[in-house]
Amino acid sequence: MHKTRPVAHRSAERPARTPGSSTPAIVWFRQDLRLEDNPALAAALQGGRPVVPLFIWAPEEEGAWPPGAASRWWLHHSLAALQQHSEQVGSRLVIRIGPSLDTLRHVLAESGGSAVYWNHRYEPVVWERDAQIKQSLREAGIEAGSFNAALLHEPWTVENKSGKPFQVFTPFWRHCLALPAPPVPLPAPERLTAPARWPAGASLEQLRLLPDPDWAGGLRQTWQPGPAGARTRLEQFLEIGFAGYAEGRNRPDLPGTSQLSPHLHFGEISPRQIWHALRTRAEQGRTAAGAWAAWRNSQFVAELGWREFSHHLIYHFPHTDREPLRPEFSRFPWRHNPEGLRAWQRGQTGYPIVDAGMRELWTTGWMHNRVRMVVASFLVKDLLIPWQEGARWFWDTLVDADLAQNSLGWQWTAGCGADAAPFFRIFNPTAQGEKFDPQGTYVRRWVPELAALPDRWIHQPHAAPKEILDRAGVRPGATYPKPIVSHAIAREIALEAFARLKS
């Protein structure tokens, strides 16, 4: 039986002392790649101290989950944006290659620094590593402080009435909304004081984050990594998507989502910035009381809550990045099905909404949230392939690959995690496509070989009359695959497997 995180970790979050103002402070950037609303940077700036911005590339220290290929592409461009912003305020970003603790010691010695500050990460392996680094630095007489820059509330500050972590979202988020509002975001500094001695650094290119050969054309066309891109996404969402989000979030054929998830993951924008921007927008044209009620109950604010919930779970239940939270699911009769997995990965399942989603993912590094649920359900329930296989594929191909949210999402779909959809809730991919992509706009974009089919048949080409298929130039099994599994039969097999598990 897995246990939750020991309470002793909490005391390690408070700085021990304040160093003199004449010696540099190192700000260790990780997934907080911004100067705005950066608590670690704010702590380093106290007393007008010189600051050494530092990024350490040490993927081997992240256990089984080093950054995937799409994440590395994003990281390269996000670091380039941070480099540029640092130079604009009179500083520079020092890039080094790990290991982290040795690198910090070397940079402290080279710069004459006496303090290191960073912002929290909550992945289990990284959290443990950071605790060891903090202890080692403090034992050497170095000030080491860490802060919350990624969440509205730290995981250990949110407990149920029994003093235990929540495992159901609704009471968790209700409790969070009753807590004091998060502080107003901190502005970016206008100037950073440079140290007398700059430590040596590697070039961004030496990290070799970009793919070779270059397959990232679709990512470049879709995204602008960095805080400027995050601000643009937020402004567009406030103008176009926020008012109709409750309905638009389910329509992959419409621009109804914010697409802020990769910017949030890499810390190019903070949840506090989004929280206060949304509240300001909600207050426009309303009374303060009415705006507050409408805003706090909005579906998009609840999506911020799901992000909080995922980090709450992975902090308290650190095994859930690889094992089910509900231990009985370790006995589920998953199948070894490499052919089905490969067809799913390539968007060749014969189910248009599934294939559209998987092709969107491969091209852009992102997938609409409704479609994520559909493709995940298809993998674990139609094909009975373990959810961990889907999680690994998403980890490598998503630009917003976040361990907490990826784990929660896949366990939710598989019915084996906290607040999970019951296993017997099995999405019908054809019905989901007809409901949420009614004119087939999304499918036609990502599965162009079906583009000429009428709306009636776009989500079920395998059932279309031959004359309709001929006019559309669709030849099942040739130009577009036949369904690799019968959903009706697969559903019965999945329900039977679940019944055996229960008995």
XYZ file of N, CA, C and O in Angstrom, residues 222-374:
612
model
N 2.058 26.506 -35.410
C 0.959 26.529 -34.448
C 1.253 27.377 -33.228
O 0.352 28.014 -32.679
N 2.534 27.440 -32.798
C 2.852 27.965 -31.480
C 3.872 29.094 -31.492
O 4.721 29.149 -32.394
N 3.786 29.933 -30.483
C 4.799 30.929 -30.188
C 5.224 30.744 -28.731
O 4.665 31.363 -27.832
N 6.207 29.878 -28.475
C 6.626 29.673 -27.088
C 7.171 30.970 -26.475
O 7.738 31.821 -27.161
N 6.996 31.096 -25.159
C 7.485 32.264 -24.435
C 6.351 33.082 -23.842
O 5.182 32.922 -24.222
N 6.667 33.965 -22.908
C 5.636 34.785 -22.252
C 4.822 35.642 -23.213
O 3.625 35.847 -22.996
N 5.454 36.152 -24.283
C 4.697 36.966 -25.234
C 3.619 36.138 -25.916
O 2.473 36.585 -26.093
N 3.953 34.910 -26.299
C 2.962 34.023 -26.885
C 1.857 33.671 -25.906
O 0.690 33.560 -26.277
N 2.232 33.509 -24.621
C 1.225 33.208 -23.595
C 0.254 34.373 -23.435
O -0.958 34.168 -23.325
N 0.778 35.579 -23.402
C -0.104 36.751 -23.275
C -1.041 36.870 -24.471
O -2.227 37.194 -24.313
N -0.517 36.591 -25.663
C -1.358 36.656 -26.857
C -2.476 35.620 -26.782
O -3.640 35.921 -27.083
N -2.141 34.393 -26.378
C -3.162 33.351 -26.237
C -4.234 33.761 -25.228
O -5.430 33.576 -25.455
N -3.807 34.309 -24.100
C -4.772 34.704 -23.070
C -5.672 35.820 -23.577
O -6.897 35.783 -23.383
N -5.102 36.808 -24.242
C -5.906 37.916 -24.765
C -6.903 37.428 -25.807
O -8.064 37.856 -25.828
N -6.473 36.522 -26.672
C -7.380 35.987 -27.690
C -8.516 35.207 -27.045
O -9.672 35.308 -27.468
N -8.183 34.444 -26.027
C -9.222 33.664 -25.357
C -10.223 34.563 -24.658
O -11.433 34.324 -24.712
N -9.743 35.605 -24.005
C -10.655 36.521 -23.325
C -11.577 37.207 -24.322
O -12.751 37.470 -24.021
N -11.081 37.489 -25.522
C -11.882 38.176 -26.525
C -12.846 37.234 -27.242
O -13.965 37.603 -27.579
N -12.402 35.993 -27.474
C -13.158 35.104 -28.358
C -13.812 33.943 -27.617
O -14.978 33.613 -27.852
N -13.077 33.298 -26.702
C -13.527 32.024 -26.177
C -14.149 32.021 -24.801
O -14.950 31.132 -24.485
N -13.810 32.992 -23.954
C -14.188 32.905 -22.545
C -15.704 32.904 -22.347
O -16.245 32.089 -21.603
N -16.394 33.809 -23.031
C -17.833 33.948 -22.814
C -18.587 32.670 -23.179
O -19.556 32.294 -22.516
N -18.159 31.977 -24.221
C -18.853 30.761 -24.645
C -18.111 29.490 -24.317
O -18.336 28.458 -24.952
N -17.250 29.542 -23.302
C -16.374 28.411 -23.030
C -17.141 27.157 -22.623
O -16.763 26.047 -23.000
N -18.211 27.308 -21.871
C -18.937 26.138 -21.362
C -19.365 25.216 -22.496
O -19.338 23.993 -22.369
N -19.759 25.802 -23.632
C -20.141 24.990 -24.792
C -18.967 24.772 -25.725
O -18.736 23.663 -26.208
N -18.205 25.841 -25.977
C -17.130 25.765 -26.955
C -16.021 24.811 -26.586
O -15.340 24.270 -27.467
N -15.807 24.548 -25.293
C -14.717 23.671 -24.875
C -14.904 22.239 -25.362
O -13.949 21.468 -25.407
N -16.129 21.872 -25.739
C -16.401 20.521 -26.217
C -16.376 20.400 -27.736
O -16.583 19.302 -28.256
N -16.141 21.507 -28.441
C -16.234 21.502 -29.899
C -14.851 21.635 -30.528
O -14.296 22.733 -30.619
N -14.259 20.543 -30.989
C -12.943 20.646 -31.614
C -12.962 21.386 -32.942
O -11.902 21.772 -33.443
N -14.149 21.583 -33.503
C -14.253 22.308 -34.769
C -14.307 23.811 -34.580
O -14.321 24.560 -35.572
N -14.336 24.279 -33.332
C -14.446 25.708 -33.043
C -13.269 26.170 -32.185
O -12.708 25.382 -31.424
N -12.893 27.461 -32.253
C -11.803 27.980 -31.410
C -12.309 28.298 -30.001
O -12.350 29.459 -29.590
N -12.695 27.270 -29.261
C -13.356 27.494 -27.984
C -12.501 27.270 -26.759
O -12.982 27.415 -25.639
N -11.223 26.888 -26.931
C -10.352 26.645 -25.787
C -9.218 27.659 -25.780
O -8.934 28.316 -26.782
N -8.534 27.756 -24.643
C -7.499 28.782 -24.494
C -6.166 28.368 -25.088
O -5.365 29.220 -25.474
N -5.870 27.075 -25.145
C -4.566 26.550 -25.571
C -3.417 27.159 -24.762
O -2.310 27.338 -25.253
N -3.685 27.419 -23.505
C -2.664 27.956 -22.608
C -1.858 26.865 -21.910
O -0.879 27.175 -21.216
N -2.241 25.614 -22.084
C -1.627 24.545 -21.289
C -0.110 24.442 -21.447
O 0.588 24.283 -20.430
N 0.479 24.532 -22.650
C 1.948 24.460 -22.699
C 2.613 25.666 -22.059
O 3.674 25.546 -21.442
N 1.994 26.835 -22.181
C 2.555 28.027 -21.539
C 2.521 27.895 -20.021
O 3.453 28.323 -19.327
N 1.465 27.298 -19.500
C 1.385 27.060 -18.062
C 2.413 26.023 -17.622
O 3.070 26.179 -16.581
N 2.560 24.969 -18.394
C 3.494 23.912 -17.995
C 4.920 24.439 -17.897
O 5.646 24.106 -16.945
N 5.335 25.228 -18.858
C 6.703 25.753 -18.847
C 6.830 27.033 -18.025
O 7.907 27.620 -17.960
N 5.755 27.452 -17.397
C 5.823 28.604 -16.519
C 6.029 29.917 -17.241
O 6.565 30.871 -16.674
N 5.597 30.006 -18.484
C 5.687 31.275 -19.211
C 4.588 32.236 -18.780
O 4.658 33.433 -19.057
N 3.580 31.701 -18.139
C 2.514 32.477 -17.521
C 2.117 31.723 -16.266
O 2.206 30.485 -16.225
N 1.718 32.438 -15.238
C 1.375 31.771 -13.980
C -0.136 31.635 -13.854
O -0.900 32.411 -14.445
N -0.606 30.661 -13.076
C -2.049 30.565 -12.846
C -2.598 31.795 -12.138
O -3.759 32.140 -12.336
N -1.762 32.473 -11.349
C -2.230 33.711 -10.709
C -2.496 34.790 -11.754
O -3.458 35.557 -11.630
N -1.650 34.872 -12.764
C -1.886 35.853 -13.826
C -3.197 35.565 -14.543
O -3.964 36.495 -14.847
N -3.457 34.300 -14.829
C -4.694 33.934 -15.509
C -5.888 34.184 -14.600
O -6.917 34.724 -15.022
N -5.784 33.774 -13.357
C -6.858 33.950 -12.366
C -7.306 35.405 -12.311
O -8.492 35.717 -12.429
N -6.361 36.303 -12.151
C -6.716 37.719 -11.997
C -7.160 38.329 -13.324
O -8.023 39.223 -13.334
N -6.603 37.876 -14.443
C -7.063 38.372 -15.739
C -8.505 37.967 -15.995
O -9.316 38.770 -16.490
N -8.862 36.745 -15.648
C -10.236 36.279 -15.825
C -11.184 37.032 -14.911
O -12.302 37.403 -15.317
N -10.760 37.269 -13.687
C -11.639 37.985 -12.757
C -11.863 39.422 -13.227
O -12.987 39.934 -13.154
N -10.815 40.053 -13.725
C -10.964 41.420 -14.239
C -11.942 41.450 -15.404
O -12.813 42.321 -15.489
N -11.840 40.469 -16.304
C -12.746 40.425 -17.445
C -14.180 40.187 -16.989
O -15.126 40.792 -17.503
N -14.368 39.316 -15.994
C -15.707 39.026 -15.513
C -16.358 40.239 -14.869
O -17.586 40.396 -14.894
N -15.543 41.119 -14.289
C -16.085 42.286 -13.605
C -16.535 43.381 -14.570
O -17.259 44.295 -14.181
N -16.111 43.290 -15.806
C -16.483 44.313 -16.769
C -17.964 44.193 -17.109
O -18.436 43.165 -17.564
N -18.719 45.235 -16.847
C -20.138 45.255 -17.159
C -21.013 44.586 -16.131
O -22.192 44.368 -16.368
N -20.467 44.235 -14.966
C -21.260 43.598 -13.918
C -20.993 44.292 -12.595
O -20.010 45.000 -12.427
N -21.880 44.077 -11.658
C -21.570 44.489 -10.301
C -20.487 43.586 -9.749
O -20.292 42.475 -10.229
N -19.765 44.044 -8.756
C -18.670 43.254 -8.199
C -19.168 41.913 -7.676
O -18.563 40.865 -7.914
N -20.310 41.920 -6.962
C -20.833 40.673 -6.397
C -21.276 39.720 -7.496
O -21.000 38.518 -7.458
N -21.967 40.252 -8.506
C -22.419 39.402 -9.601
C -21.266 38.844 -10.402
O -21.290 37.685 -10.821
N -20.235 39.667 -10.615
C -19.065 39.198 -11.356
C -18.360 38.076 -10.620
O -17.942 37.083 -11.208
N -18.224 38.237 -9.311
C -17.552 37.216 -8.529
C -18.287 35.883 -8.611
O -17.685 34.838 -8.834
N -19.602 35.908 -8.491
C -20.376 34.675 -8.546
C -20.258 34.019 -9.919
O -20.059 32.802 -10.027
N -20.382 34.830 -10.965
C -20.312 34.277 -12.317
C -18.917 33.743 -12.626
O -18.760 32.679 -13.230
N -17.929 34.471 -12.194
C -16.550 34.098 -12.501
C -16.129 32.830 -11.766
O -15.591 31.903 -12.352
N -16.384 32.759 -10.473
C -15.911 31.624 -9.680
C -16.632 30.340 -10.072
O -16.110 29.239 -9.856
N -17.813 30.442 -10.663
C -18.554 29.264 -11.078
C -18.360 28.927 -12.556
O -18.968 27.990 -13.057
N -17.511 29.695 -13.246
C -17.336 29.469 -14.676
C -16.566 28.169 -14.910
O -15.755 27.736 -14.092
N -16.829 27.556 -16.064
C -16.203 26.276 -16.380
C -14.704 26.422 -16.554
O -13.938 25.535 -16.191
N -14.252 27.560 -17.107
C -12.814 27.699 -17.324
C -12.055 27.802 -16.012
O -10.948 27.268 -15.878
N -12.626 28.491 -15.033
C -11.972 28.545 -13.722
C -11.885 27.140 -13.140
O -10.890 26.767 -12.497
N -12.904 26.328 -13.375
C -12.856 24.937 -12.909
C -11.740 24.159 -13.589
O -11.161 23.237 -12.990
N -11.399 24.518 -14.834
C -10.282 23.848 -15.494
C -8.969 24.170 -14.783
O -8.077 23.305 -14.683
N -8.811 25.406 -14.297
C -7.659 25.701 -13.451
C -7.683 24.810 -12.212
O -6.635 24.373 -11.727
N -8.885 24.553 -11.714
C -9.025 23.675 -10.559
C -8.564 22.255 -10.851
O -7.921 21.614 -10.011
N -8.888 21.734 -12.027
C -8.428 20.388 -12.382
C -6.909 20.337 -12.443
O -6.294 19.335 -12.056
N -6.312 21.397 -12.937
C -4.845 21.443 -12.954
C -4.301 21.399 -11.529
O -3.336 20.680 -11.234
N -4.914 22.173 -10.629
C -4.509 22.135 -9.222
C -4.680 20.731 -8.654
O -3.817 20.222 -7.932
N -5.806 20.112 -8.971
C -6.132 18.787 -8.424
C -5.102 17.743 -8.859
O -4.699 16.880 -8.073
N -4.651 17.825 -10.101
C -3.683 16.850 -10.592
C -2.377 16.941 -9.815
O -1.761 15.921 -9.475
N -1.933 18.161 -9.502
C -0.700 18.322 -8.732
C -0.903 17.946 -7.271
O 0.022 17.451 -6.612
N -2.087 18.180 -6.762
C -2.437 17.733 -5.415
C -2.288 16.213 -5.319
O -1.706 15.683 -4.355
N -2.771 15.504 -6.321
C -2.736 14.044 -6.290
C -1.324 13.504 -6.437
O -0.918 12.594 -5.705
N -0.552 14.040 -7.382
C 0.770 13.457 -7.605
C 1.710 13.774 -6.447
O 2.656 13.024 -6.181
N 1.441 14.868 -5.734
C 2.236 15.168 -4.547
C 1.924 14.182 -3.431
O 2.833 13.630 -2.790
N 0.647 13.935 -3.181
C 0.254 13.070 -2.070
C 0.329 11.584 -2.418
O 0.466 10.745 -1.514
N 0.217 11.255 -3.705
C 0.244 9.848 -4.134
C 1.277 9.708 -5.255
O 0.927 9.571 -6.423
N 2.557 9.751 -4.899
C 3.604 9.866 -5.924
C 3.774 8.653 -6.820
O 4.499 8.729 -7.814
N 3.105 7.539 -6.523
C 3.213 6.368 -7.393
C 2.297 6.455 -8.607
O 2.402 5.628 -9.521
N 1.396 7.451 -8.644
C 0.350 7.452 -9.663
C 0.829 7.889 -11.038
O 0.041 7.919 -11.980
N 2.111 8.222 -11.180
C 2.608 8.494 -12.529
C 2.802 7.202 -13.319
O 2.963 7.241 -14.537
N 2.745 6.055 -12.630
C 3.006 4.787 -13.307
C 2.087 3.657 -12.842
O 1.976 2.630 -13.514
N 1.453 3.791 -11.686
C 0.600 2.746 -11.137
C -0.777 3.313 -10.822
O -0.906 4.495 -10.492
N -1.829 2.483 -10.892
C -3.177 2.997 -10.617
C -3.342 3.395 -9.157
O -2.802 2.741 -8.254
N -4.087 4.458 -8.932
C -4.395 4.848 -7.559
C -5.263 3.793 -6.894
O -5.102 3.491 -5.709
N -6.185 3.225 -7.658
C -7.034 2.140 -7.147
C -6.307 0.821 -7.390
O -6.234 0.332 -8.528
N -5.733 0.225 -6.344
C -4.816 -0.906 -6.549
C -5.454 -2.117 -7.197
O -4.761 -2.932 -7.824
N -6.783 -2.273 -7.099
C -7.404 -3.449 -7.709
C -7.220 -3.471 -9.223
O -7.265 -4.533 -9.852
N -6.982 -2.300 -9.827
C -6.817 -2.258 -11.279
C -5.461 -2.799 -11.721
O -5.219 -2.960 -12.920
N -4.562 -3.069 -10.782
C -3.315 -3.727 -11.164
C -3.573 -5.142 -11.667
O -2.711 -5.749 -12.309
N -4.762 -5.683 -11.405
C -5.121 -7.031 -11.860
C -5.972 -7.010 -13.132
O -6.435 -8.057 -13.575
N -6.188 -5.830 -13.705
C -7.055 -5.755 -14.885
C -6.408 -6.495 -16.053
O -5.193 -6.386 -16.280
N -7.177 -7.243 -16.828
C -6.614 -8.051 -17.927
C -6.323 -7.224 -19.185
O -6.959 -7.397 -20.233
N -5.361 -6.323 -19.088
C -4.968 -5.552 -20.264
C -4.376 -6.477 -21.326
O -3.877 -7.567 -21.021
N -4.382 -6.011 -22.564
C -3.886 -6.815 -23.675
C -2.574 -6.260 -24.216
O -2.353 -5.047 -24.219
N -1.733 -7.141 -24.689
C -0.541 -6.751 -25.454
C -0.956 -6.730 -26.922
O -1.224 -7.775 -27.517
N -1.037 -5.531 -27.490
C -1.593 -5.385 -28.831
C -0.772 -4.356 -29.600
O -1.202 -3.215 -29.796
N 0.452 -4.700 -30.011
C 1.314 -3.717 -30.685
C 0.732 -3.204 -31.994
O 0.936 -2.039 -32.347
N -0.016 -4.054 -32.725
C -0.595 -3.585 -33.992
C -1.669 -2.536 -33.739
O -1.737 -1.512 -34.433
N -2.534 -2.791 -32.731
C -3.548 -1.805 -32.395
C -2.944 -0.512 -31.873
O -3.409 0.584 -32.219
N -1.910 -0.624 -31.056
C -1.245 0.567 -30.539
C -0.651 1.382 -31.670
O -0.782 2.624 -31.699
N -0.024 0.721 -32.626
C 0.590 1.435 -33.739
C -0.470 2.122 -34.594
O -0.281 3.277 -35.020
N -1.574 1.465 -34.853
C -2.647 2.087 -35.640
C -3.204 3.303 -34.911
O -3.504 4.333 -35.531
N -3.356 3.197 -33.622
C -3.839 4.332 -32.813
C -2.854 5.489 -32.868
O -3.249 6.645 -33.081
N -1.580 5.199 -32.696
C -0.564 6.256 -32.704
C -0.533 6.987 -34.042
O -0.331 8.213 -34.078
N -0.749 6.275 -35.119
C -0.628 6.862 -36.456
C -1.934 7.454 -36.974
O -1.964 8.007 -38.069
N -3.011 7.363 -36.204
C -4.290 7.859 -36.687
C -4.821 7.028 -37.833
O -5.297 7.566 -38.848
N -4.766 5.698 -37.676
C -5.213 4.769 -38.722
C -6.137 3.714 -38.126
O -6.038 2.530 -38.437
N -7.065 4.130 -37.270
C -7.953 3.176 -36.602
C -9.222 2.896 -37.389
O -9.943 1.941 -37.089
N -9.562 3.738 -38.368
C -10.825 3.599 -39.072
C -11.975 4.328 -38.398
O -13.110 4.291 -38.895
N -11.696 5.002 -37.291
C -12.702 5.841 -36.618
C -12.262 7.299 -36.788
O -11.271 7.734 -36.190
N -12.976 8.082 -37.614
C -12.475 9.395 -38.021
C -12.144 10.355 -36.876
O -11.125 11.044 -36.932
N -12.972 10.438 -35.834
C -12.688 11.394 -34.767
C -11.428 10.991 -34.018
O -10.633 11.842 -33.587
N -11.193 9.698 -33.861
C -9.963 9.213 -33.214
C -8.760 9.534 -34.091
O -7.746 10.064 -33.617
N -8.865 9.237 -35.364
C -7.735 9.456 -36.261
C -7.430 10.941 -36.419
O -6.263 11.342 -36.499
N -8.470 11.776 -36.446
C -8.250 13.222 -36.533
C -7.475 13.712 -35.318
O -6.530 14.510 -35.440
N -7.868 13.250 -34.144
C -7.177 13.680 -32.938
C -5.727 13.256 -32.914
O -4.833 14.051 -32.561
N -5.447 12.021 -33.290
C -4.075 11.540 -33.253
C -3.208 12.223 -34.302
O -2.008 12.448 -34.088
N -3.787 12.599 -35.421
C -3.020 13.322 -36.434
C -2.804 14.778 -36.030
O -1.748 15.356 -36.307
N -3.811 15.376 -35.401
C -3.614 16.727 -34.861
C -2.470 16.721 -33.857
O -1.613 17.616 -33.866
N -2.448 15.722 -32.998
C -1.385 15.605 -32.007
C -0.018 15.503 -32.670
O 0.929 16.201 -32.284
N 0.103 14.649 -33.654
C 1.396 14.453 -34.299
C 1.874 15.706 -35.026
O 3.075 16.021 -35.032
N 0.945 16.446 -35.603
C 1.319 17.619 -36.390
C 1.595 18.837 -35.523
O 2.578 19.564 -35.751
N 0.752 19.066 -34.533
C 0.823 20.316 -33.762
C 1.362 20.155 -32.349
O 1.643 21.144 -31.688
N 1.469 18.911 -31.859
C 1.888 18.705 -30.477
C 0.798 18.989 -29.463
O 1.078 19.119 -28.262
N -0.427 19.027 -29.919
C -1.552 19.366 -29.033
C -2.787 18.649 -29.551
O -2.878 18.291 -30.735
N -3.758 18.438 -28.660
C -5.027 17.845 -29.059
C -6.136 18.459 -28.215
O -5.947 18.711 -27.020
N -7.272 18.700 -28.842
C -8.429 19.250 -28.146
C -8.823 18.332 -26.991
O -8.787 17.106 -27.100
N -9.243 18.911 -25.856
C -9.473 18.124 -24.657
C -10.593 17.100 -24.830
O -10.497 15.968 -24.349
N -11.680 17.458 -25.480
C -12.755 16.490 -25.721
C -12.235 15.305 -26.515
O -12.532 14.148 -26.216
N -11.427 15.593 -27.522
C -10.889 14.519 -28.358
C -9.880 13.690 -27.566
O -9.766 12.476 -27.774
N -9.149 14.314 -26.643
C -8.237 13.533 -25.796
C -9.005 12.453 -25.044
O -8.533 11.313 -24.910
N -10.167 12.799 -24.538
C -10.963 11.802 -23.819
C -11.429 10.693 -24.747
O -11.452 9.513 -24.370
N -11.796 11.052 -25.968
C -12.294 10.063 -26.924
C -11.180 9.095 -27.323
O -11.361 7.870 -27.319
